[in-house]
JSON list of C-alpha atoms in Angstrom, two decimals:
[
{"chain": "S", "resi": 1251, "resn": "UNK", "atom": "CA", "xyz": [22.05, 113.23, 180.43]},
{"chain": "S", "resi": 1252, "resn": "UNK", "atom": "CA", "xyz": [25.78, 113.41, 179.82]},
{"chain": "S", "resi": 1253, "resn": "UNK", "atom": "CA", "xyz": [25.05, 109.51, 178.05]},
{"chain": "S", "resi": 1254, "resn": "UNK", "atom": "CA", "xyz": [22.84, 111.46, 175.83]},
{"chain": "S", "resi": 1255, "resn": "UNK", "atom": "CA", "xyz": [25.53, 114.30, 174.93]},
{"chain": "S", "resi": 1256, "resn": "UNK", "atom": "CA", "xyz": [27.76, 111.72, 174.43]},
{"chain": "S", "resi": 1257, "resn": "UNK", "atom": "CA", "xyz": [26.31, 109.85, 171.68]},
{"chain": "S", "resi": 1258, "resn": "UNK", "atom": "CA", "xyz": [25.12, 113.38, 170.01]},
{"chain": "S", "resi": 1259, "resn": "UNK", "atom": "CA", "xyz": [29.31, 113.64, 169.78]},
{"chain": "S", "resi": 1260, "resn": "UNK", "atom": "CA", "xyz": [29.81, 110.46, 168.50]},
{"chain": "S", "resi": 1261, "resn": "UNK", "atom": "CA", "xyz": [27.30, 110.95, 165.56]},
{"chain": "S", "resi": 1262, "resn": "UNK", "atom": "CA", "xyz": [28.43, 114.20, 164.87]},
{"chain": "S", "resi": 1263, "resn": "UNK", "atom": "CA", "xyz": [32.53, 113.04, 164.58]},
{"chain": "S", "resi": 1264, "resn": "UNK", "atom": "CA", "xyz": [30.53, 110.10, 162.08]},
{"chain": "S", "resi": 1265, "resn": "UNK", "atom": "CA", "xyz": [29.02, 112.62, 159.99]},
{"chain": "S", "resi": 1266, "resn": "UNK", "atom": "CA", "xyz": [32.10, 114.66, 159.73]},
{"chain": "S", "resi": 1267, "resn": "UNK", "atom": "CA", "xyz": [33.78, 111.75, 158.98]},
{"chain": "S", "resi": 1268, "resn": "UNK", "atom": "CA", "xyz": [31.78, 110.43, 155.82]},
{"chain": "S", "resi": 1269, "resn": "UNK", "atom": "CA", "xyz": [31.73, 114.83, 154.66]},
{"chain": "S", "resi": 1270, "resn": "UNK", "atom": "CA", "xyz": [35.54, 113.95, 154.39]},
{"chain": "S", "resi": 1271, "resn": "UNK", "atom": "CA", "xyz": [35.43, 110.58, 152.43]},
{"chain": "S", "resi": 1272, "resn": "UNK", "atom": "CA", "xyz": [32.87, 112.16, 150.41]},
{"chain": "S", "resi": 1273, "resn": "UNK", "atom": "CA", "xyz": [34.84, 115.52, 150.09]},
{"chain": "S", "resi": 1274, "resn": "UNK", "atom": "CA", "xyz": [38.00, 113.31, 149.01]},
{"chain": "S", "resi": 1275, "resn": "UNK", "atom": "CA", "xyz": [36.02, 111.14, 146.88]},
{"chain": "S", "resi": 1276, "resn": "UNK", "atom": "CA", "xyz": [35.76, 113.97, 143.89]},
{"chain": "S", "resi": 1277, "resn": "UNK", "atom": "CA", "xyz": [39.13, 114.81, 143.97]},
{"chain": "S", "resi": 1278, "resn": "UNK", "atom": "CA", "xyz": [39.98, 111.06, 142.84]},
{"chain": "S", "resi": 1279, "resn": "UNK", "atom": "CA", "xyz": [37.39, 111.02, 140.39]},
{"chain": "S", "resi": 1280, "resn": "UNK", "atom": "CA", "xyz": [38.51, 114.01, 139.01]},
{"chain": "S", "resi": 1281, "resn": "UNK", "atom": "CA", "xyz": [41.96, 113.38, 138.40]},
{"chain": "S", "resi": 1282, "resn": "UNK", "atom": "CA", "xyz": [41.29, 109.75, 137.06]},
{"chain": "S", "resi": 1283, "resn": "UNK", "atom": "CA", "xyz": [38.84, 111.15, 134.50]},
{"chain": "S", "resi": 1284, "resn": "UNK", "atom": "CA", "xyz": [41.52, 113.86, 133.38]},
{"chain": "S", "resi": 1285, "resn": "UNK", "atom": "CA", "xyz": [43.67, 110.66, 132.85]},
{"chain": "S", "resi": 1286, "resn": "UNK", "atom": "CA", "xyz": [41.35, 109.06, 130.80]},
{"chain": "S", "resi": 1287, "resn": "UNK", "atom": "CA", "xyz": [40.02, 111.87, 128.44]},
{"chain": "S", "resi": 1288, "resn": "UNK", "atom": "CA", "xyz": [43.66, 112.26, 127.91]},
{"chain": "S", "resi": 1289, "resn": "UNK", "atom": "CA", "xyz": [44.50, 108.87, 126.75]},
{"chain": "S", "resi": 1290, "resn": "UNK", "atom": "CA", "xyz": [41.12, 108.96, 124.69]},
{"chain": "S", "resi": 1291, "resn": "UNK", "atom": "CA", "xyz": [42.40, 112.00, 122.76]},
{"chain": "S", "resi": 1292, "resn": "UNK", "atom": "CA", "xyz": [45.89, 110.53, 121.98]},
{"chain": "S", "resi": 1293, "resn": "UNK", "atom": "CA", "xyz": [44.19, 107.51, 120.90]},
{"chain": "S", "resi": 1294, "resn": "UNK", "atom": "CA", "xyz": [42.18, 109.17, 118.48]},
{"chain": "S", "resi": 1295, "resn": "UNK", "atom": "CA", "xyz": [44.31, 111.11, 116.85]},
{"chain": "S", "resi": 1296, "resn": "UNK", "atom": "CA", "xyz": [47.05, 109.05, 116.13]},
{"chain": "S", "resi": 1297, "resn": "UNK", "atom": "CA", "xyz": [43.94, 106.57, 114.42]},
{"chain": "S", "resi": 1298, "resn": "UNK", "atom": "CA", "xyz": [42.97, 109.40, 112.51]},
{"chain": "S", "resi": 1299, "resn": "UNK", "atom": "CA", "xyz": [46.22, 110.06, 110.83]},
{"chain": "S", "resi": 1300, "resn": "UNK", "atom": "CA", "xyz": [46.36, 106.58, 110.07]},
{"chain": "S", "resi": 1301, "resn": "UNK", "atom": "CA", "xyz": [43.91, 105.95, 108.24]},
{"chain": "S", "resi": 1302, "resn": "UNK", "atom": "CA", "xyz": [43.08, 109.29, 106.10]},
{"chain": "S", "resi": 1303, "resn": "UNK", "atom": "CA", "xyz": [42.13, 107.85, 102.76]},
{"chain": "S", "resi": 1304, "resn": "UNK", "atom": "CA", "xyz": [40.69, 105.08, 103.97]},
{"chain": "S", "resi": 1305, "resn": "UNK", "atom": "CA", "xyz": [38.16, 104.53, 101.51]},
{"chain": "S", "resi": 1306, "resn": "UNK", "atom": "CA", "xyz": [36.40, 103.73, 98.58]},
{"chain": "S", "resi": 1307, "resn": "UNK", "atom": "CA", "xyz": [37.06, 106.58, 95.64]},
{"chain": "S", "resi": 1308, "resn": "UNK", "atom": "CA", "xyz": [35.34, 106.44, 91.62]},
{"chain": "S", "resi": 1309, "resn": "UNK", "atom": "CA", "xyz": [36.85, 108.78, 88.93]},
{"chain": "S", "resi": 1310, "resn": "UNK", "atom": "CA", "xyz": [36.28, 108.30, 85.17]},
{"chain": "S", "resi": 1311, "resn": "UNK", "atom": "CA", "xyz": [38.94, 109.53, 82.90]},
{"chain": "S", "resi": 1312, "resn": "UNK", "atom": "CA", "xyz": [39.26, 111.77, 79.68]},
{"chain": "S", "resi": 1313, "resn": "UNK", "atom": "CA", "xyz": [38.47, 108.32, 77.42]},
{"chain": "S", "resi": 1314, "resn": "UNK", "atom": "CA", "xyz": [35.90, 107.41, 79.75]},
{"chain": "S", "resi": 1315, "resn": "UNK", "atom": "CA", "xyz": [36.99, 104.29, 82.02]},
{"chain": "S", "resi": 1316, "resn": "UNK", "atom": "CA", "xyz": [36.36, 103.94, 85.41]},
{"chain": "S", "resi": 1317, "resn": "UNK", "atom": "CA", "xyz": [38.34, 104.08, 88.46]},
{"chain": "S", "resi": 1318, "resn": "UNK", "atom": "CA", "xyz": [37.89, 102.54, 91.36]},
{"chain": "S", "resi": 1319, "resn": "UNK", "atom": "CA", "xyz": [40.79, 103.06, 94.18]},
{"chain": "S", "resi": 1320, "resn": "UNK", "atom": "CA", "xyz": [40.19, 101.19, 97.37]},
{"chain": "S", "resi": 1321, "resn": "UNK", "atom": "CA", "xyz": [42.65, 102.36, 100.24]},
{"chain": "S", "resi": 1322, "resn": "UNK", "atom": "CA", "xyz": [42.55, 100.52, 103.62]},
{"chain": "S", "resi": 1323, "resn": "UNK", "atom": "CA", "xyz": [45.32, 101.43, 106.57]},
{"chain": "S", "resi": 1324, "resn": "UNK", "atom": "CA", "xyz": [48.34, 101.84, 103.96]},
{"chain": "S", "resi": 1325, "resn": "UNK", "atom": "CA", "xyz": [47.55, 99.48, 101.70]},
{"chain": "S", "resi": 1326, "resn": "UNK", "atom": "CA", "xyz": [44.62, 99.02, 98.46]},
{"chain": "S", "resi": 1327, "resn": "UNK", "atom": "CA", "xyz": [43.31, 98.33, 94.88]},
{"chain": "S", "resi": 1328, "resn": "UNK", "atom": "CA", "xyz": [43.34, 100.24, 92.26]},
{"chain": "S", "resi": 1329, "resn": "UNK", "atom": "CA", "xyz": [40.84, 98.46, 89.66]},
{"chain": "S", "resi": 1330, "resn": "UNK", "atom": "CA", "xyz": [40.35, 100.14, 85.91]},
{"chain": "S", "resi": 1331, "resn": "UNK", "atom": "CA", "xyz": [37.41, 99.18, 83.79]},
{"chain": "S", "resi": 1332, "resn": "UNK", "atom": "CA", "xyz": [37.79, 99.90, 79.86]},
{"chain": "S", "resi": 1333, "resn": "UNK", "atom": "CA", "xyz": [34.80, 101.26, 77.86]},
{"chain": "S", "resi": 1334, "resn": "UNK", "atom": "CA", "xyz": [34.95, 97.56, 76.34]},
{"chain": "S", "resi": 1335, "resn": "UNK", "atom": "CA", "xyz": [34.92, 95.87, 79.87]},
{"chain": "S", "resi": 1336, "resn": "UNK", "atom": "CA", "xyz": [37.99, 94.58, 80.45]},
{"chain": "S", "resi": 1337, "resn": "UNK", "atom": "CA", "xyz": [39.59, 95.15, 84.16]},
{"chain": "S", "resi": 1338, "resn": "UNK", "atom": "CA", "xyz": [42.80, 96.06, 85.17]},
{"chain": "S", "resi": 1339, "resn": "UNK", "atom": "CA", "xyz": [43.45, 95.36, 89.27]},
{"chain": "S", "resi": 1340, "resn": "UNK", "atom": "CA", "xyz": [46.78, 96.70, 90.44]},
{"chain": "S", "resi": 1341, "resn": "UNK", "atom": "CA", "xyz": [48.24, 96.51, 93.83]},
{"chain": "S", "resi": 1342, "resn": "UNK", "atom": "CA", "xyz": [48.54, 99.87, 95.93]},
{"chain": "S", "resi": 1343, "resn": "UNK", "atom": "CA", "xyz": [51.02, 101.02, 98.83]},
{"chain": "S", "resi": 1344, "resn": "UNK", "atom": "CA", "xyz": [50.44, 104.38, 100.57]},
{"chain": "S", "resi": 1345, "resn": "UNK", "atom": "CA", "xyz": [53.30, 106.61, 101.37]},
{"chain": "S", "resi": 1346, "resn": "UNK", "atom": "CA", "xyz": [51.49, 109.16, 103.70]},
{"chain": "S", "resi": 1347, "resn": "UNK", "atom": "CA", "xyz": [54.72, 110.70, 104.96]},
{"chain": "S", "resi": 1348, "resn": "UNK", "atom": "CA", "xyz": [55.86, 111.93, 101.42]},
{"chain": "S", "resi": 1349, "resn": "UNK", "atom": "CA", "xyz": [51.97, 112.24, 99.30]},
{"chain": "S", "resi": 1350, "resn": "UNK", "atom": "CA", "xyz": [52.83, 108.91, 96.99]},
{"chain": "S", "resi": 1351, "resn": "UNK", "atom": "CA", "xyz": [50.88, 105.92, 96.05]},
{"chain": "S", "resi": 1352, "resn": "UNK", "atom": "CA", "xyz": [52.78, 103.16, 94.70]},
{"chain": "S", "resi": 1353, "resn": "UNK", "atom": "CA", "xyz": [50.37, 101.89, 92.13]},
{"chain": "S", "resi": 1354, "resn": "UNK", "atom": "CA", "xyz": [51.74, 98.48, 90.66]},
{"chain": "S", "resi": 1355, "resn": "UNK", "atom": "CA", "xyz": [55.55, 100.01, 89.01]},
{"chain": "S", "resi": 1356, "resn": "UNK", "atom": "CA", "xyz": [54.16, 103.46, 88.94]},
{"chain": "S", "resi": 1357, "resn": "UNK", "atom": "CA", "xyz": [54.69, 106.29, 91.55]},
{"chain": "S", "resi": 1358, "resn": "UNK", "atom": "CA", "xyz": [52.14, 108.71, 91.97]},
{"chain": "S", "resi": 1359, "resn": "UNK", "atom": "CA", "xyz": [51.59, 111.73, 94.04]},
{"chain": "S", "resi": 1360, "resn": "UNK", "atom": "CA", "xyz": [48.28, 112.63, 95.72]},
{"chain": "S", "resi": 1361, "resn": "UNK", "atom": "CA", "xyz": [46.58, 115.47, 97.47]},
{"chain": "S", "resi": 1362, "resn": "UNK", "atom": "CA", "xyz": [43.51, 115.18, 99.65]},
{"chain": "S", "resi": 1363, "resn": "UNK", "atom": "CA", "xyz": [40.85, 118.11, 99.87]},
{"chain": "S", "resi": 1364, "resn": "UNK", "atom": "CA", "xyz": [38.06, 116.85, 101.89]},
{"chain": "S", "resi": 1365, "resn": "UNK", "atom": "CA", "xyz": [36.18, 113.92, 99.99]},
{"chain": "S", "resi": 1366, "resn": "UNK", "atom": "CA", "xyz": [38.17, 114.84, 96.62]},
{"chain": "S", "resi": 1367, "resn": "UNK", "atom": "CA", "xyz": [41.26, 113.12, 95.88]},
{"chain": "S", "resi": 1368, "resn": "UNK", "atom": "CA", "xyz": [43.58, 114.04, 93.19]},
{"chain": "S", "resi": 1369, "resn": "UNK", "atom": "CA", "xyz": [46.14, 111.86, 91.93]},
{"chain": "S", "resi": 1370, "resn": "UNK", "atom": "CA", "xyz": [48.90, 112.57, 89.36]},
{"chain": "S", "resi": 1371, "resn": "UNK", "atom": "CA", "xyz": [51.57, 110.86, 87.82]},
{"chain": "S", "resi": 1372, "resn": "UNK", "atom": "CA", "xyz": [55.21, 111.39, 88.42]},
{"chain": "S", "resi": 1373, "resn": "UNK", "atom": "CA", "xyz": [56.01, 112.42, 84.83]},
{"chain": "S", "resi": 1374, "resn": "UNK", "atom": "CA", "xyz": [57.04, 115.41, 82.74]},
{"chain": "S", "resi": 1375, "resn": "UNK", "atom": "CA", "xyz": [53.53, 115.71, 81.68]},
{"chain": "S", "resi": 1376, "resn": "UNK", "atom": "CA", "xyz": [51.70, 114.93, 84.65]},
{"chain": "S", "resi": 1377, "resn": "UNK", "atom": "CA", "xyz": [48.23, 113.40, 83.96]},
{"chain": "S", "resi": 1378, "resn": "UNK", "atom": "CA", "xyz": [45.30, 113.95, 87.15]},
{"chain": "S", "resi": 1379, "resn": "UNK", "atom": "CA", "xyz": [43.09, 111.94, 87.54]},
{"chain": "S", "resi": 1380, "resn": "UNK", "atom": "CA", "xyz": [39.96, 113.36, 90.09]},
{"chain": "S", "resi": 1381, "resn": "UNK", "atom": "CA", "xyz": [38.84, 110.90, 92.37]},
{"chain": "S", "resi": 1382, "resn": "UNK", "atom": "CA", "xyz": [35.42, 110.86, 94.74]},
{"chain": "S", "resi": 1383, "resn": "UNK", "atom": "CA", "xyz": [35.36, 109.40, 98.12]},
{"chain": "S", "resi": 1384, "resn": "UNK", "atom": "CA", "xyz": [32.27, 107.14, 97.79]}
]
């Protein structure tokens, strides 16, 4: 009999044994998921405020020709199509920091309001133009 209770011990110090590993086990998962959701979060903001036009936007102005601005990261086309036809591409640089597209040799300002973008010129009598995030 005392071979008997001696076994009994043995698989009762093995079962408290794996309640430990197992009672440990969360802990670790716990802390290395914290980790991650963090990293996840940091990631996805800084992506966001990267690339907040990003975008294709369509406004037609007062004499009726159509605007096309197409914004990727901090760069883009702007491409104007007369009444008649004809296109106009121009090169575009985004200044996030300070509201400004650089369109070709002009300097424009910008404000964003959900899928509406309204750019104006840098002039005394600033024109805006309302763009439409397609």
């Amino acid at each position: 009999m005392a071979a008997c209770s001696g076994n009994t011990n043995q698989a009762n110090n093995a079962n408290t044994s794996q309640s430990q590993a197992v009672q440990s086990q969360p802990s670790q998962s716990a802390s290395s998921t914290t980790t991650e959701s963090s990293s996840s979060q940091a990631t996805s903001s800084n992506t966001g405020q990267a690339t907040k036009l990003d975008g294709s936007y369509k406004a037609t102005d007062h004499d009726g020709d159509q605007h096309v601005l197409e914004i990727n990261g901090t760069t883009g086309t702007w491409t104007e199509t007369e009444r008649d036809g004809s296109k106009e591409i121009k090169q575009v640089q985004v200044d996030s920091a300070n509201q400004r597209l650089i369109v070709g040799d002009d300097v424009k300002i910008y404000q964003q309001n959900g899928n509406q973008l309204a750019i104006s010129d840098l002039d005394d009598d600033p024109d805006t133009l309302n763009f439409t995030k397609q």
